[in-house]
Short mmCIF file of C-alpha atoms and ligand atoms in Angstrom, two decimals:
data_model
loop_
_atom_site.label_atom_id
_atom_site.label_comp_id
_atom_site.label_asym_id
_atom_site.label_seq_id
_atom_site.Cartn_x
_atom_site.Cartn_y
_atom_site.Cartn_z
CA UNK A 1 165.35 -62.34 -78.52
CA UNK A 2 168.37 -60.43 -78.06
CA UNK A 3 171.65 -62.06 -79.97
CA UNK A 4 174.49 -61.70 -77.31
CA UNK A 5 177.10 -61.55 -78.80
CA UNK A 6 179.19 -60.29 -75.71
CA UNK A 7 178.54 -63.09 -73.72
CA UNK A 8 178.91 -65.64 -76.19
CA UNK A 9 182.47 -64.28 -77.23
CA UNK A 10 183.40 -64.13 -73.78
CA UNK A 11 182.56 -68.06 -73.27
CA UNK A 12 184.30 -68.58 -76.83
CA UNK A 13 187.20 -66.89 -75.27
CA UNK A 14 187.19 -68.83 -71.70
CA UNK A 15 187.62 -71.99 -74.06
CA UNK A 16 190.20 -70.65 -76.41
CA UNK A 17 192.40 -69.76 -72.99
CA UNK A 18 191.74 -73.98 -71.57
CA UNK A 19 192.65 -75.22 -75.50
CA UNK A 20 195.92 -72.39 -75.61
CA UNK A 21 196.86 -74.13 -71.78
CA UNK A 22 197.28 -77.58 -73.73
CA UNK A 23 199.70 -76.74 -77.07
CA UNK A 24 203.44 -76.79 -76.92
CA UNK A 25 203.81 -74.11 -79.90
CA UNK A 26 201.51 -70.82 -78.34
CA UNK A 27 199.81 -69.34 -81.34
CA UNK A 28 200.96 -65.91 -82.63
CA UNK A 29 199.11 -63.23 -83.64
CA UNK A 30 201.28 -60.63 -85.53
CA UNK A 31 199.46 -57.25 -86.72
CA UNK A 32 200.59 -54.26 -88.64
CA UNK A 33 198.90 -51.07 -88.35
CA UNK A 34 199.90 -48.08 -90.55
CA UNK A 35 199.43 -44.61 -89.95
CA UNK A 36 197.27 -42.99 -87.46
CA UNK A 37 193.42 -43.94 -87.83
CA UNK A 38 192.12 -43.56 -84.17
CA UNK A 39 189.41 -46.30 -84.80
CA UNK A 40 191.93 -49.11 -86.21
CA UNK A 41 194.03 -48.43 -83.27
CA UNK A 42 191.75 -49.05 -80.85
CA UNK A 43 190.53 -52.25 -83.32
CA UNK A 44 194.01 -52.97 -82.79
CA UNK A 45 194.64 -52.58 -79.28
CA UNK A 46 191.48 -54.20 -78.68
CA UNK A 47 192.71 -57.22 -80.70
CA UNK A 48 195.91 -57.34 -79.02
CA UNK A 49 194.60 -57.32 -75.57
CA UNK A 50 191.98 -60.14 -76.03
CA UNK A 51 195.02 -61.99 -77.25
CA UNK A 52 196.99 -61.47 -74.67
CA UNK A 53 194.29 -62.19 -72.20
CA UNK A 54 193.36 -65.85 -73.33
CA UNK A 55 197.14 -67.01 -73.49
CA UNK A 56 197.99 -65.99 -77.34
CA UNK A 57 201.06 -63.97 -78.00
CA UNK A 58 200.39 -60.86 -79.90
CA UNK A 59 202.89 -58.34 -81.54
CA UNK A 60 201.72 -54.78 -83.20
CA UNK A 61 204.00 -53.57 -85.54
CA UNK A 62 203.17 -49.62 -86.13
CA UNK A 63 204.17 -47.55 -89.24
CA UNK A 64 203.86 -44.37 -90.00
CA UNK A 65 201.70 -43.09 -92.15
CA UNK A 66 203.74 -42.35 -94.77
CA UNK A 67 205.51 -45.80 -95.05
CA UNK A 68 206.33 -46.71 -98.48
CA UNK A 69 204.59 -50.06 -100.25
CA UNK A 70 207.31 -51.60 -100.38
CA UNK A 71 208.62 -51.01 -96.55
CA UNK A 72 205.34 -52.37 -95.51
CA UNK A 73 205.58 -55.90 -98.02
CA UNK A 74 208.89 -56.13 -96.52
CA UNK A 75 207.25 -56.23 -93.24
CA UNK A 76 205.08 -59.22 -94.32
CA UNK A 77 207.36 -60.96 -95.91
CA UNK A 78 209.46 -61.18 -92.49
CA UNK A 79 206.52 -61.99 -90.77
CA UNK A 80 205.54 -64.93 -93.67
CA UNK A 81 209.08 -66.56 -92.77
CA UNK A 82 209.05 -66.01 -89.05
CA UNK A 83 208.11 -69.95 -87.51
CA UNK A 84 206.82 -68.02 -84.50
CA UNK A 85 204.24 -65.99 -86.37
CA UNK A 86 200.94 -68.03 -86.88
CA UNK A 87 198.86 -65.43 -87.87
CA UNK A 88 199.52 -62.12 -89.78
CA UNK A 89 196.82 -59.27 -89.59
CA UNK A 90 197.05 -55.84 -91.69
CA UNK A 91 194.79 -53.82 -90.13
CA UNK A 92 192.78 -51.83 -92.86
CA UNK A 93 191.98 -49.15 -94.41
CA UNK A 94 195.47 -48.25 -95.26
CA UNK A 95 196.39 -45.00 -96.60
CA UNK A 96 195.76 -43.75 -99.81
CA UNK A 97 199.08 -43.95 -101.67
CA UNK A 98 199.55 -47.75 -100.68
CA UNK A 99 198.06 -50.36 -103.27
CA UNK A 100 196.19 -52.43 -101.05
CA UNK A 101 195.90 -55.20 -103.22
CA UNK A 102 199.34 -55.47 -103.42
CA UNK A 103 199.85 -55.30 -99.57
CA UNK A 104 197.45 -58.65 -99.65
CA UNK A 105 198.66 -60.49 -102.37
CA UNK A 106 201.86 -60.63 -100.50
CA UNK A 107 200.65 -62.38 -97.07
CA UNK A 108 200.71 -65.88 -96.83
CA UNK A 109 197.60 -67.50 -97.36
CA UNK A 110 198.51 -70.18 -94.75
CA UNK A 111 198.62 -67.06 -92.19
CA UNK A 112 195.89 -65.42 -93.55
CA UNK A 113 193.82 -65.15 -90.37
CA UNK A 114 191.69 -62.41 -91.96
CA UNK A 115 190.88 -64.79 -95.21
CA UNK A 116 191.75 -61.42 -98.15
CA UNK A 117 194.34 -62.84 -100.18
CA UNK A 118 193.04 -64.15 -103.25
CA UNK A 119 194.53 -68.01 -102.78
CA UNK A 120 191.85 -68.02 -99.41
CA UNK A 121 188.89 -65.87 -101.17
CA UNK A 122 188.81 -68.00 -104.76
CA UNK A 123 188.62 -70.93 -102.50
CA UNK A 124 186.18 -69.61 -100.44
CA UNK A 125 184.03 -68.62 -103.05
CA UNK A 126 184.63 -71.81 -105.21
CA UNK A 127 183.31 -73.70 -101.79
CA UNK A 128 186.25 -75.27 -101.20
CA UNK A 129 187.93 -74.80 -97.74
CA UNK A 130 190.29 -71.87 -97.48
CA UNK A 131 192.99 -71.98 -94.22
CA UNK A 132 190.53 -69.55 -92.78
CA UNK A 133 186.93 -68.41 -92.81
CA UNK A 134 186.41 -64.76 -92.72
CA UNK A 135 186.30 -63.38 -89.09
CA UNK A 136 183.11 -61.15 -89.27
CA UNK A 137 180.65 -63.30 -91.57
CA UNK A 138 182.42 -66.45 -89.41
CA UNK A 139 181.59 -64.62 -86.07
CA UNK A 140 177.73 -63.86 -87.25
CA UNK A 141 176.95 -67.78 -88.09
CA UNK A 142 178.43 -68.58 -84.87
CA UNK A 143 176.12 -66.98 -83.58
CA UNK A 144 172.89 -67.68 -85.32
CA UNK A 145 173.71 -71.33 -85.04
CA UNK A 146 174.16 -70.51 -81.02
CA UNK A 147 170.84 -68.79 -80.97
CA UNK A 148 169.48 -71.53 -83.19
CA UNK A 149 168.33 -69.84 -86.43
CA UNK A 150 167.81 -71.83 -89.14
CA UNK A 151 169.80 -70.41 -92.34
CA UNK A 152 169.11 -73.41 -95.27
CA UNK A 153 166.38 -72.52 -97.10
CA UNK A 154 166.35 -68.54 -95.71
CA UNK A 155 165.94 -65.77 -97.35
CA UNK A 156 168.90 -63.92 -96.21
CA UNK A 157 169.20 -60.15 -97.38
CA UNK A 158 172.53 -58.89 -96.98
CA UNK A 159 173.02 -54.76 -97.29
CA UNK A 160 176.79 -53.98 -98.37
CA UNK A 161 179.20 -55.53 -100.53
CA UNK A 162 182.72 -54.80 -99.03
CA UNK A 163 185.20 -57.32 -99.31
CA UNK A 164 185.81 -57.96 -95.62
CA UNK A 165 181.95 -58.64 -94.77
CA UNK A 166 179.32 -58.33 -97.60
CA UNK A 167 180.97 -60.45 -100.28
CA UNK A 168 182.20 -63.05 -98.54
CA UNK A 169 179.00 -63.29 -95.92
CA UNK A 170 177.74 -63.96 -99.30
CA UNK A 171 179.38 -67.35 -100.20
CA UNK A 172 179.23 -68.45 -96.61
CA UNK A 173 175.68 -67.84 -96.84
CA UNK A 174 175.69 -69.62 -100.29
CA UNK A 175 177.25 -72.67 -98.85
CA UNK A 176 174.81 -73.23 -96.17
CA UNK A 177 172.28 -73.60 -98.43
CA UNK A 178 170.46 -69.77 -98.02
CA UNK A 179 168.75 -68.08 -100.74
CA UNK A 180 170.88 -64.69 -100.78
CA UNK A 181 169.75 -60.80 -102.16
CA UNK A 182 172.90 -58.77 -101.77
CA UNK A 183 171.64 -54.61 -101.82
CA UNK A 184 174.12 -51.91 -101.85
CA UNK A 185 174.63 -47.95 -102.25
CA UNK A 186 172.94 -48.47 -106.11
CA UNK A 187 170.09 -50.36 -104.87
CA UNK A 188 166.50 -49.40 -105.53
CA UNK A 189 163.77 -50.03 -103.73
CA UNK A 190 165.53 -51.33 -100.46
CA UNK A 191 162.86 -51.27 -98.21
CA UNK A 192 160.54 -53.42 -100.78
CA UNK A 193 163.38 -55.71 -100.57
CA UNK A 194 164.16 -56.05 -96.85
CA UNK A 195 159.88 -56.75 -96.28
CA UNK A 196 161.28 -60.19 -97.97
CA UNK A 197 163.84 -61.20 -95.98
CA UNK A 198 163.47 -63.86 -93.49
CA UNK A 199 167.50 -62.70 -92.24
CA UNK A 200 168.77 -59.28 -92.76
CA UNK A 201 172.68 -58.88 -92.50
CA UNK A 202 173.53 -55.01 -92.51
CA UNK A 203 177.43 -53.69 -93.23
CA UNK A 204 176.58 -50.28 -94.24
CA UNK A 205 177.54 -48.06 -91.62
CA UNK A 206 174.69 -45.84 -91.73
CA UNK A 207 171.15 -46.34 -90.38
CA UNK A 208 169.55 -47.80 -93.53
CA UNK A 209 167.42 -50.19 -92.26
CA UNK A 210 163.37 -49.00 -91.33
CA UNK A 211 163.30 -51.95 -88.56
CA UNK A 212 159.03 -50.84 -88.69
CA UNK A 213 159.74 -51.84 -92.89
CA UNK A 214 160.76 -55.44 -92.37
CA UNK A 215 159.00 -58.55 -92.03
CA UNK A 216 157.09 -59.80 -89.02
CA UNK A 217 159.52 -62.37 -87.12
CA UNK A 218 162.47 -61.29 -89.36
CA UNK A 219 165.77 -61.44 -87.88
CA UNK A 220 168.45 -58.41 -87.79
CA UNK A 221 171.59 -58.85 -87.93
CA UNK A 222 173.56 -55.32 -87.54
CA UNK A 223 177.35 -55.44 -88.48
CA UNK A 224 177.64 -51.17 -89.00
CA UNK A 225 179.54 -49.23 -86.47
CA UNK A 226 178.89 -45.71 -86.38
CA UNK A 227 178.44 -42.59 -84.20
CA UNK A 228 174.99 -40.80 -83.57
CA UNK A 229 174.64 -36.92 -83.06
CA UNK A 230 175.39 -37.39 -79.47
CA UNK A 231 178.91 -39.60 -80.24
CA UNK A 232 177.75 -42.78 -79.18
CA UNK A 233 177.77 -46.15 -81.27
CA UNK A 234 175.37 -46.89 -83.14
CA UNK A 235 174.67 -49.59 -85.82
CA UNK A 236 172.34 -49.63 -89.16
CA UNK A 237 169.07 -50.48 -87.62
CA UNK A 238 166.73 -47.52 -87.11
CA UNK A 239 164.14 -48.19 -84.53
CA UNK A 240 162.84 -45.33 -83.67
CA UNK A 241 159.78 -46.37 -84.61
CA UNK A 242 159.37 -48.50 -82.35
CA UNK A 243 157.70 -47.15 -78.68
CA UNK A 244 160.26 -49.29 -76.47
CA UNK A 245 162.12 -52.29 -76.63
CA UNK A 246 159.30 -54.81 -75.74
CA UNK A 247 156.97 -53.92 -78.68
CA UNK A 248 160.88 -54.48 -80.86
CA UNK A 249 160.81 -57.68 -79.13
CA UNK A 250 157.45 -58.67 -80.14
CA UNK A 251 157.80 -57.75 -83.41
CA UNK A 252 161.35 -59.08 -84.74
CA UNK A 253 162.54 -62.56 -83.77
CA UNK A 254 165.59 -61.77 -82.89
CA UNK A 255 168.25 -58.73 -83.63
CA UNK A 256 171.76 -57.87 -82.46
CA UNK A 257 172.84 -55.40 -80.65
CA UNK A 258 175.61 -52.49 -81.08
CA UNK A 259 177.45 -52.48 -79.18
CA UNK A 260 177.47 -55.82 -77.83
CA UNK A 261 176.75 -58.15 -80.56
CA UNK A 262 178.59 -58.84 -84.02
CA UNK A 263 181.51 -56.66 -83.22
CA UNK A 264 182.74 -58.93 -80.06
CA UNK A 265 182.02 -62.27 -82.24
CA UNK A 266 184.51 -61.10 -84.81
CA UNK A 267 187.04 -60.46 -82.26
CA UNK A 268 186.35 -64.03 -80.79
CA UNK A 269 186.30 -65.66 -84.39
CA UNK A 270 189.51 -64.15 -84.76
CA UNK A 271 190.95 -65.66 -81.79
CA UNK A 272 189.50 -69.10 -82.97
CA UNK A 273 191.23 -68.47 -86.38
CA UNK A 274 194.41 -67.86 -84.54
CA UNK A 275 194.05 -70.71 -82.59
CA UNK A 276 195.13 -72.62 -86.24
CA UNK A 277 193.13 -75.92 -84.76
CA UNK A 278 189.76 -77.09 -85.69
CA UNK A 279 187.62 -75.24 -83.27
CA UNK A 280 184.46 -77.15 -83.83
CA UNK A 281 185.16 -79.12 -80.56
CA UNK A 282 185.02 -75.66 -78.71
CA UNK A 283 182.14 -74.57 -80.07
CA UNK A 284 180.47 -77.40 -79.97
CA UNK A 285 180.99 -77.63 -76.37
CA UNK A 286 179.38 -73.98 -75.79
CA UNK A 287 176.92 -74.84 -77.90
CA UNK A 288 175.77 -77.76 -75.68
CA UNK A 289 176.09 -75.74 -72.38
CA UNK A 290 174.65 -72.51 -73.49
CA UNK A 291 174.39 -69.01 -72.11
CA UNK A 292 174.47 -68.49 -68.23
N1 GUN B 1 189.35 -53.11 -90.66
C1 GUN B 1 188.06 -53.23 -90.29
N2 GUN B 1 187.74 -54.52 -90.10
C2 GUN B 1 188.85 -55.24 -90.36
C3 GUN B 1 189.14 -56.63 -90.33
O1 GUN B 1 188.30 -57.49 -90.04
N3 GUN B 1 190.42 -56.97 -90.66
C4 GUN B 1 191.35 -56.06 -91.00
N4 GUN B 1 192.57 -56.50 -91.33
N5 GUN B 1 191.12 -54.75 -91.04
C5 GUN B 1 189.86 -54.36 -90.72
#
């Protein structure tokens, strides 16, 4: 089976834009990019339009690269007191001489769509329920509960341990009851460790995962983004041993594409985040109609 994540964002979407129709108060998506990182603009642009497109308003504010820390925090804090502004993105990496951390620390955690500052991430990871889930990890259990994967009980390896998808896929993972190896750039012996996994999440950016290596009826979930020799996308599972895409399909249970799978979910569980109301109605809806 072949997770779709394209088509189930779009249908998240088409619901997001018949909820946005019905609120008084349109939500407000407000992101800052700074300095001039061809792939977060496009991230950005990308986020902007899909905004735009299901009824939310969207502003990018763009810096220059050599904005000062405290310009930017002044930024935020506008945004934080701006009743307009539902939900306030910084669109990372930032550049080197900014503090990050810092730059976090000072969004409000009520308008955290992205779930980084600390308020949302210690509840998160003390199970308790922050104002927002984290898009990516959020996006990828959206859609193994679509496709109907079980994930209590799992074996879930995850490869990577970033802060926007690793650690907290983690806790998510955690909370619904999976049994969770996290591997990373110190690992040993990953490919002993991925033949366990009955789910493998991979956020390396680089093809580190032997898809021939893993377990029969494993599924692969592939969150890298990167470009091959040729400069197309490509994600973190290697199949190239594999003859053609029916002996893949007979082999893993299911995998995701890229493009085409986790990177359109995040964008839709963005949206949902942005929409600031329980979404559970939506997606319970798609999940009763299903994929056309
Ligand atoms: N850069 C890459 N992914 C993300 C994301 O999910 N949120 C933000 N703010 N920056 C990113």
């Amino acid at each position: 089976m072949i997770l779709d994540g394209k088509a189930l964002s779009k249908k998240i979407l088409d619901e997001i834009k018949v909820e946005v129709t019905k609120l008084d108060k349109k939500p407000h998506l407000a992101v800052i990019l700074v300095g001039n990182d061809p792939a977060s603009r496009i991230y950005v642009n990308n986020k902007k339009k899909t905004a735009l497109n299901i009824g939310i308003n969207s502003t990018v504010i763009e810096l220059p690269e050599d904005t000062k820390e405290e310009v930017l925090i002044e930024h935020i804090k506008k945004l934080n007191n701006d009743d307009t502004v539902t939900g306030i993105l910084v669109q990372m990496p930032l550049p080197k001489h900014i503090n990050k951390d810092n730059v976090v620390c000072a969004i409000d955690p009520k308008k955290d769509v992205d779930c980084f500052t600390p308020e949302n991430v210690g509840k998160l990871s003390l199970g308790m329920k922050p104002y927002f889930y984290p898009v990516t990890p959020q996006g990828i259990l959206i859609m193994l509960d679509y496709y109907k994967i079980p994930i209590e009980g799992q074996h879930v390896v995850v490869i990577g341990r970033s802060n926007i998808v690793g650690k907290p896929m983690v806790q998510m993972l955690l909370q619904r009851n999976a049994t969770v190896t996290v591997c990373h750039s110190h690992t040993k012996n990953l490919d002993d460790i991925i033949k366990t996994a009955d789910i493998i999440i991979s956020a390396v950016g680089k093809k580190v995962v032997r898809c021939k290596m893993v377990k029969y009826k494993s599924v692969l979930v592939d969150v890298g983004i990167s470009r091959d020799t040729n400069g197309k996308l490509t994600g973190d599972l290697n199949f190239s041993d594999f003859k053609d895409i029916n002996e893949i399909l007979d082999f893993v249970e299911a995998f995701s594409p890229v493009p085409g799978g986790v990177g359109p979910m995040t964008i839709a569980s963005l949206m949902l985040n942005t929409l600031l109301i329980e979404h559970t109605g939506i997606l319970s809806r798609i999940a009763k109609s299903g994929l056309e």
